[in-house]
């Protein structure tokens, strides 16, 4: 039987409109199907393949680690250099003293304790539990049209309820505010364990933050003893033009979530917090959050190679120029708006039907785009950060052609 038929029959489906490409191999910004047709991955595996597919440093690190050991014991027991080195590097990247030269920002506690997970959703779960445990409160505030994951805790944060209605009751004590609405911050009180926000609302169709909103949010959390959680699962590892998005926003969170691009194509996530906060998971009773595979050594070396490549190259420094190039090319009467934060981009083209037409036509011409969970007006663009200017030009020309024809 054909690969696609077996895919539809035996691989559980998440919708009735899978793209269903038959992938043969991938390299850099490109995917190749079993017919030898190549596709420019203009969504980078949804903000995952930020340093391109099969980056040589990642592949080499994985190969070397497979010669040493794979899984050894549940997370948290053995001192394994892939995990320890990665945690050390991440902690360095999350030290406000190194990121901000002066004042209040630089004196905020470093997020120097990293809890490794297998995915973004698990990072959200861990952070929600950590905030409840640390504060002794159970109310959690999230933003409408944010996405933090699909497991039941993370899904409890979701608004609108269309995707989650069938699974109720979910967690009690969840309240919602509107992203960038300073007035709604009054909802945060002494009862709130944490507020969880994406620094750029990705699934809402790339809504960049209002800096006043974020600084008022930080202030209100400090006033009420509420932990501020930044979900950088999509924005982290350089996507918006700095290693973490918060570096550009002058707000330091108490907990940060990461995943997606973190593994350079391997599955890994984490939540990080100052040790003073994180330590509560480890005693009285211990084992507050546990995982068998979290921080798998092979994923950790892939992540370390990714982090070192990003820190040691000009990839992140070039994000802004590539964003500008994209914006300069994406001009068309049918494009209503382009919203972007680095190489996280939404092209507003109208209704879902129009969007789907353009998406499928582009796919036919070898360019992969996508849409957003909470915005059916906009095409999603999130190419590898390593994408070449000629590749950007090729993809933009295809998109403009498809818009002409739509
Ligand atoms: N938070 C954000 C901002 C995300 O974009 C995603 C994934 N789209 C998640 C959480 C969930 O991550 P995962 O799919 O790895 O569980």
Coordinates of C-alpha atoms and ligand atoms in Angstrom, one line a residue:
X1 CA 0.0 0.0 0.0
X2 CA 1.1 3.5 -0.7
X3 CA 2.8 5.6 2.1
X4 CA 0.0 8.2 2.1
X5 CA -2.7 5.6 2.4
X6 CA -1.0 3.9 5.3
X7 CA -0.4 7.3 6.9
X8 CA -4.1 8.0 6.7
X9 CA -5.1 4.5 7.9
X10 CA -2.6 3.9 10.7
X11 CA -1.2 7.1 11.9
X12 CA -3.8 8.8 14.1
X13 CA -5.0 12.0 12.5
X14 CA -5.4 15.4 14.1
X15 CA -7.6 16.8 11.4
X16 CA -9.2 15.9 8.1
X17 CA -6.9 18.3 6.2
X18 CA -3.3 17.0 6.8
X19 CA -0.8 18.3 4.3
X20 CA 0.3 14.7 3.8
X21 CA 3.6 15.4 2.1
X22 CA 5.7 12.2 1.8
X23 CA 9.0 13.3 3.2
X24 CA 12.1 11.6 1.9
X25 CA 14.8 13.9 3.4
X26 CA 15.5 17.4 4.6
X27 CA 18.5 19.7 4.5
X28 CA 18.9 23.3 5.4
X29 CA 15.7 25.3 4.5
X30 CA 14.4 22.5 2.2
X31 CA 12.3 19.4 2.5
X32 CA 12.3 16.8 -0.3
X33 CA 9.4 14.4 -1.0
X34 CA 9.5 10.9 -2.3
X35 CA 9.1 12.1 -5.9
X36 CA 12.2 14.3 -5.6
X37 CA 10.2 17.5 -5.5
X38 CA 11.7 20.1 -3.2
X39 CA 9.8 22.5 -0.9
X40 CA 11.1 25.6 0.9
X41 CA 10.2 25.1 4.5
X42 CA 8.9 28.6 5.1
X43 CA 7.5 27.6 8.5
X44 CA 10.5 25.9 9.8
X45 CA 8.6 22.9 11.2
X46 CA 6.5 25.6 13.0
X47 CA 9.4 27.5 14.6
X48 CA 11.4 24.4 15.3
X49 CA 14.0 24.1 12.6
X50 CA 15.5 27.5 13.4
X51 CA 19.0 26.6 12.3
X52 CA 17.7 24.6 9.4
X53 CA 17.1 20.9 9.0
X54 CA 19.9 18.5 9.9
X55 CA 22.3 21.2 10.9
X56 CA 25.8 19.6 10.7
X57 CA 26.7 20.6 14.2
X58 CA 23.5 19.0 15.5
X59 CA 23.9 15.8 13.5
X60 CA 27.5 15.4 14.6
X61 CA 26.6 15.9 18.3
X62 CA 23.8 13.4 18.1
X63 CA 26.1 10.8 16.4
X64 CA 28.8 11.3 19.1
X65 CA 26.3 10.9 21.9
X66 CA 24.8 7.7 20.5
X67 CA 28.3 6.2 20.9
X68 CA 28.3 7.0 24.6
X69 CA 24.9 6.5 26.1
X70 CA 21.2 7.0 25.4
X71 CA 18.6 6.9 28.3
X72 CA 20.2 6.0 31.6
X73 CA 17.7 6.6 34.4
X74 CA 14.7 8.9 35.1
X75 CA 15.3 12.6 35.0
X76 CA 17.0 14.1 38.0
X77 CA 19.1 11.2 39.3
X78 CA 22.4 11.0 37.4
X79 CA 24.8 13.8 36.6
X80 CA 25.1 13.6 32.9
X81 CA 27.3 16.1 31.0
X82 CA 24.9 16.7 28.2
X83 CA 22.2 17.9 30.6
X84 CA 24.6 19.7 33.0
X85 CA 26.4 21.6 30.2
X86 CA 23.1 22.6 28.6
X87 CA 21.6 23.7 31.9
X88 CA 24.7 25.7 32.6
X89 CA 24.6 27.4 29.3
X90 CA 20.9 28.1 29.6
X91 CA 21.4 29.5 33.1
X92 CA 24.0 31.9 31.6
X93 CA 21.6 33.0 29.0
X94 CA 19.0 33.7 31.6
X95 CA 21.1 35.8 33.9
X96 CA 19.8 39.4 34.0
X97 CA 23.1 40.7 35.1
X98 CA 24.6 39.5 31.8
X99 CA 21.7 40.7 29.7
X100 CA 21.0 44.1 31.2
X101 CA 23.8 46.4 32.2
X102 CA 22.2 48.4 35.0
X103 CA 19.4 49.1 37.4
X104 CA 16.3 47.2 38.4
X105 CA 16.4 44.8 35.5
X106 CA 19.9 43.6 36.1
X107 CA 19.2 43.0 39.7
X108 CA 16.3 40.6 39.2
X109 CA 17.1 37.0 40.2
X110 CA 18.7 34.8 37.5
X111 CA 16.6 31.9 36.2
X112 CA 19.5 29.5 37.0
X113 CA 17.6 26.2 37.6
X114 CA 16.4 24.4 34.6
X115 CA 13.9 21.6 34.7
X116 CA 14.0 19.6 31.4
X117 CA 10.9 18.2 29.8
X118 CA 10.1 16.4 26.5
X119 CA 7.8 19.0 25.0
X120 CA 6.4 22.5 25.4
X121 CA 3.1 21.4 26.9
X122 CA 5.0 19.6 29.6
X123 CA 7.0 22.7 30.3
X124 CA 3.7 24.6 30.8
X125 CA 2.4 21.9 33.1
X126 CA 5.6 22.0 35.2
X127 CA 5.5 25.7 35.5
X128 CA 1.8 25.8 36.5
X129 CA 2.5 23.2 39.2
X130 CA 5.6 25.1 40.3
X131 CA 3.7 28.4 40.6
X132 CA 0.9 26.7 42.7
X133 CA 3.4 25.0 44.9
X134 CA 5.6 28.1 45.5
X135 CA 2.7 30.5 46.2
X136 CA 0.2 28.1 47.8
X137 CA -2.4 29.6 45.5
X138 CA -4.3 28.0 42.7
X139 CA -5.6 30.8 40.5
X140 CA -3.8 31.2 37.2
X141 CA -4.3 34.0 34.7
X142 CA -3.7 33.6 31.0
X143 CA -4.4 35.7 28.0
X144 CA -7.2 35.1 25.6
X145 CA -6.1 33.6 22.3
X146 CA -2.8 32.4 23.7
X147 CA -1.6 28.8 23.2
X148 CA 0.4 27.0 25.9
X149 CA -0.1 23.4 25.0
X150 CA -2.6 20.6 24.5
X151 CA -2.4 18.5 27.8
X152 CA -5.2 19.1 30.2
X153 CA -3.5 21.6 32.4
X154 CA -2.2 23.7 29.5
X155 CA -5.5 23.3 27.7
X156 CA -7.3 24.7 30.7
X157 CA -5.6 28.0 29.9
X158 CA -7.1 28.1 26.4
X159 CA -9.7 30.7 25.4
X160 CA -11.8 30.6 23.2
X161 CA -13.1 27.2 24.4
X162 CA -14.0 25.7 21.0
X163 CA -11.0 23.3 21.1
X164 CA -11.5 22.3 24.7
X165 CA -15.2 22.3 25.4
X166 CA -15.5 18.5 25.0
X167 CA -12.9 17.9 27.7
X168 CA -14.5 19.9 30.5
X169 CA -14.3 20.0 33.4
X170 CA -10.7 21.1 33.2
X171 CA -8.7 23.0 35.9
X172 CA -10.6 25.3 38.2
X173 CA -9.3 28.8 39.0
X174 CA -8.3 29.9 35.5
X175 CA -9.1 33.5 34.6
X176 CA -8.4 35.4 31.4
X177 CA -7.2 38.9 30.4
X178 CA -6.7 40.4 27.0
X179 CA -3.1 40.7 25.8
X180 CA -2.0 44.3 25.8
X181 CA -4.9 45.5 27.9
X182 CA -3.4 47.3 30.9
X183 CA -6.8 47.8 32.6
X184 CA -7.4 44.1 32.8
X185 CA -4.3 43.7 35.0
X186 CA -6.5 44.6 38.0
X187 CA -7.7 41.0 37.8
X188 CA -4.3 39.9 39.2
X189 CA -4.6 39.7 43.0
X190 CA -3.1 38.1 46.1
X191 CA -5.0 35.0 45.1
X192 CA -3.1 34.6 41.8
X193 CA -0.4 32.0 41.6
X194 CA 0.9 33.1 38.3
X195 CA 0.2 34.9 35.1
X196 CA 1.3 33.1 32.0
X197 CA 1.9 35.1 28.8
X198 CA 3.6 34.7 25.5
X199 CA 5.8 37.8 25.0
X200 CA 4.6 37.8 21.4
X201 CA 1.1 36.2 20.9
X202 CA 2.0 33.7 18.2
X203 CA -1.2 31.7 17.6
X204 CA -3.4 34.8 17.7
X205 CA -1.6 35.7 14.5
X206 CA 1.6 37.3 15.8
X207 CA 0.5 40.1 18.1
X208 CA 3.6 42.0 19.3
X209 CA 3.5 43.3 22.9
X210 CA 2.8 46.8 24.1
X211 CA 5.8 47.5 26.3
X212 CA 3.7 49.5 28.8
X213 CA 1.5 46.4 29.2
X214 CA 4.4 44.2 30.0
X215 CA 6.0 46.5 32.5
X216 CA 2.6 47.1 34.2
X217 CA 2.2 43.3 34.2
X218 CA 5.6 42.9 35.9
X219 CA 4.7 45.6 38.4
X220 CA 1.3 44.1 39.3
X221 CA 2.8 40.6 39.7
X222 CA 5.4 42.1 42.1
X223 CA 2.8 43.9 44.1
X224 CA 0.7 40.8 44.6
X225 CA 3.4 38.1 45.0
X226 CA 2.3 36.5 41.7
X227 CA 4.8 34.7 39.6
X228 CA 5.2 36.0 36.0
X229 CA 5.6 33.1 33.5
X230 CA 6.8 33.9 30.0
X231 CA 6.0 31.2 27.4
X232 CA 9.0 31.5 25.1
X233 CA 8.3 28.2 23.5
X234 CA 7.8 29.8 20.1
X235 CA 9.8 33.0 20.6
X236 CA 12.9 31.6 22.3
X237 CA 16.2 30.6 20.7
X238 CA 16.5 33.7 18.4
X239 CA 13.2 33.7 16.6
X240 CA 12.4 37.4 17.3
X241 CA 15.9 38.7 16.9
X242 CA 17.4 38.2 20.3
X243 CA 18.1 34.8 22.0
X244 CA 15.1 35.4 24.3
X245 CA 12.3 37.8 23.3
X246 CA 12.2 39.2 26.8
X247 CA 15.7 40.7 26.2
X248 CA 14.1 43.3 23.9
X249 CA 11.2 43.9 26.1
X250 CA 12.8 45.0 29.3
X251 CA 10.9 42.6 31.5
X252 CA 12.4 39.7 33.3
X253 CA 10.0 36.8 34.1
X254 CA 10.1 34.6 37.2
X255 CA 9.6 31.4 35.1
X256 CA 10.4 30.9 31.4
X257 CA 9.1 28.1 29.2
X258 CA 11.1 26.8 26.2
X259 CA 10.9 24.0 23.6
X260 CA 10.5 23.9 19.8
X261 CA 13.7 25.4 18.4
X262 CA 15.6 24.4 21.5
X263 CA 16.4 20.9 20.3
X264 CA 17.6 21.8 16.8
X265 CA 15.0 19.3 15.5
X266 CA 15.1 16.9 18.5
X267 CA 12.3 16.8 21.2
X268 CA 13.1 18.7 24.3
X269 CA 11.6 21.5 26.4
X270 CA 12.2 23.1 29.8
X271 CA 10.9 25.4 32.4
X272 CA 13.5 27.6 34.2
X273 CA 13.2 29.6 37.4
X274 CA 15.5 31.0 40.1
X275 CA 16.7 28.1 42.4
X276 CA 14.9 29.6 45.3
X277 CA 11.6 29.0 43.5
X278 CA 12.4 25.8 41.7
X279 CA 13.7 24.0 44.9
X280 CA 10.1 23.6 46.3
X281 CA 9.5 20.8 43.8
X282 CA 12.2 18.7 45.5
X283 CA 11.0 18.3 49.1
X284 CA 8.2 17.9 51.5
X285 CA 7.0 15.9 49.7
X286 CA 9.7 15.4 47.1
X287 CA 9.1 14.4 43.4
X288 CA 6.8 17.4 42.9
X289 CA 7.3 17.0 39.1
X290 CA 8.9 14.0 37.5
X291 CA 9.6 12.6 34.0
X292 CA 11.3 9.5 32.7
X293 CA 12.7 11.0 29.5
X294 CA 12.9 14.7 30.2
X295 CA 16.3 16.0 29.2
X296 CA 17.2 13.0 27.1
X297 CA 21.0 13.0 26.6
X298 CA 20.6 12.9 22.8
X299 CA 18.2 15.8 22.8
X300 CA 20.4 17.7 25.2
X301 CA 23.5 17.5 23.0
X302 CA 21.4 18.5 20.0
X303 CA 20.1 21.5 22.0
X304 CA 23.6 22.4 23.2
X305 CA 24.9 22.3 19.6
X306 CA 22.0 24.6 18.6
X307 CA 22.6 27.0 21.4
X308 CA 26.3 27.2 20.7
X309 CA 25.7 27.7 17.0
X310 CA 23.3 30.5 17.7
X311 CA 25.6 32.1 20.3
X312 CA 28.7 31.7 18.1
X313 CA 27.3 32.9 14.7
X314 CA 25.7 36.1 13.4
X315 CA 22.4 34.2 12.8
X316 CA 20.4 36.1 15.4
X317 CA 22.0 39.4 14.6
X318 CA 20.8 38.9 11.0
X319 CA 17.2 38.2 11.9
X320 CA 16.1 41.9 11.7
X321 CA 17.6 42.3 8.2
X322 CA 15.8 39.2 7.0
X323 CA 12.5 40.4 8.6
X324 CA 13.0 43.7 6.8
X325 CA 13.7 41.9 3.5
X326 CA 10.5 39.9 3.9
X327 CA 8.4 42.9 4.7
X328 CA 9.8 44.8 1.7
X329 CA 8.8 41.9 -0.6
X330 CA 5.4 41.2 0.8
X331 CA 3.5 44.0 -0.8
X332 CA 0.4 43.1 -2.7
X333 CA -3.2 44.6 -3.0
X334 CA -4.5 41.4 -1.4
X335 CA -2.2 41.6 1.6
X336 CA -4.1 43.6 4.2
X337 CA -1.4 43.6 6.9
X338 CA 1.9 42.0 7.8
X339 CA 2.7 41.6 11.5
X340 CA 6.0 40.4 12.6
X341 CA 8.4 39.9 15.5
X342 CA 11.7 38.9 13.9
X343 CA 11.1 35.9 11.7
X344 CA 7.7 35.1 13.3
X345 CA 5.3 36.6 10.8
X346 CA 1.6 36.8 9.9
X347 CA 0.4 37.9 6.4
X348 CA -3.2 38.9 6.7
X349 CA -4.9 37.9 3.4
X350 CA -8.6 37.7 4.3
X351 CA -10.8 34.7 5.2
X352 CA -9.8 31.1 5.7
X353 CA -10.9 30.1 2.2
X354 CA -8.7 32.6 0.6
X355 CA -5.9 31.7 2.9
X356 CA -6.2 28.0 2.3
X357 CA -6.2 28.7 -1.5
X358 CA -3.0 30.6 -1.3
X359 CA -1.4 28.0 1.1
X360 CA -2.2 25.1 -1.2
X361 CA -1.2 27.0 -4.4
X362 CA 2.1 27.8 -2.7
X363 CA 2.6 24.2 -1.7
X364 CA 2.1 23.2 -5.3
X365 CA 4.9 25.7 -6.3
X366 CA 7.2 24.4 -3.6
X367 CA 6.7 26.7 -0.7
X368 CA 5.3 25.6 2.7
X369 CA 3.3 28.0 4.7
X370 CA 0.7 27.5 7.5
X371 CA -2.1 29.2 9.4
X372 CA -2.7 30.0 13.1
X373 CA -4.9 28.4 15.7
X374 CA -6.7 31.6 16.7
X375 CA -6.5 33.6 13.5
X376 CA -7.9 32.3 10.3
X377 CA -7.2 35.5 8.3
X378 CA -3.4 35.2 8.2
X379 CA -0.7 33.0 6.7
X380 CA 2.0 31.9 9.0
X381 CA 5.6 32.5 8.1
X382 CA 8.4 31.3 10.4
X383 CA 11.4 30.2 8.2
X384 CA 14.7 28.9 9.5
X385 CA 16.6 31.8 10.8
X386 CA 19.4 30.6 8.6
X387 CA 17.4 31.1 5.5
X388 CA 19.3 32.7 2.6
X389 CA 18.2 36.0 1.1
X390 CA 17.7 34.3 -2.3
X391 CA 15.4 31.7 -0.6
X392 CA 13.4 34.5 0.9
X393 CA 13.1 36.1 -2.5
X394 CA 12.0 32.9 -4.1
X395 CA 9.3 32.2 -1.5
X396 CA 8.0 35.8 -1.6
X397 CA 7.7 35.7 -5.4
X398 CA 5.8 32.4 -5.2
X399 CA 3.4 33.9 -2.6
X400 CA 2.8 37.0 -4.6
X401 CA 2.1 34.9 -7.7
X402 CA -0.3 32.7 -5.7
X403 CA -2.1 35.9 -4.4
X404 CA -2.3 37.1 -8.0
X405 CA -4.0 33.9 -9.0
X406 CA -6.2 33.5 -5.9
Ligands
LIG1 N1 3.4 27.2 23.9 C1 3.5 27.8 22.7 C2 3.7 29.3 22.7 C3 3.5 27.1 21.6 O1 3.7 27.6 20.4 C4 3.4 25.6 21.7 C5 3.4 24.8 20.5 N2 2.8 25.3 19.4 C6 3.3 25.1 23.0 C7 3.3 25.9 24.1 C8 3.1 23.6 23.1 O2 4.3 22.9 22.8 P1 4.3 21.4 22.4 O3 3.5 21.3 21.1 O4 5.8 21.0 22.2 O5 3.7 20.6 23.5

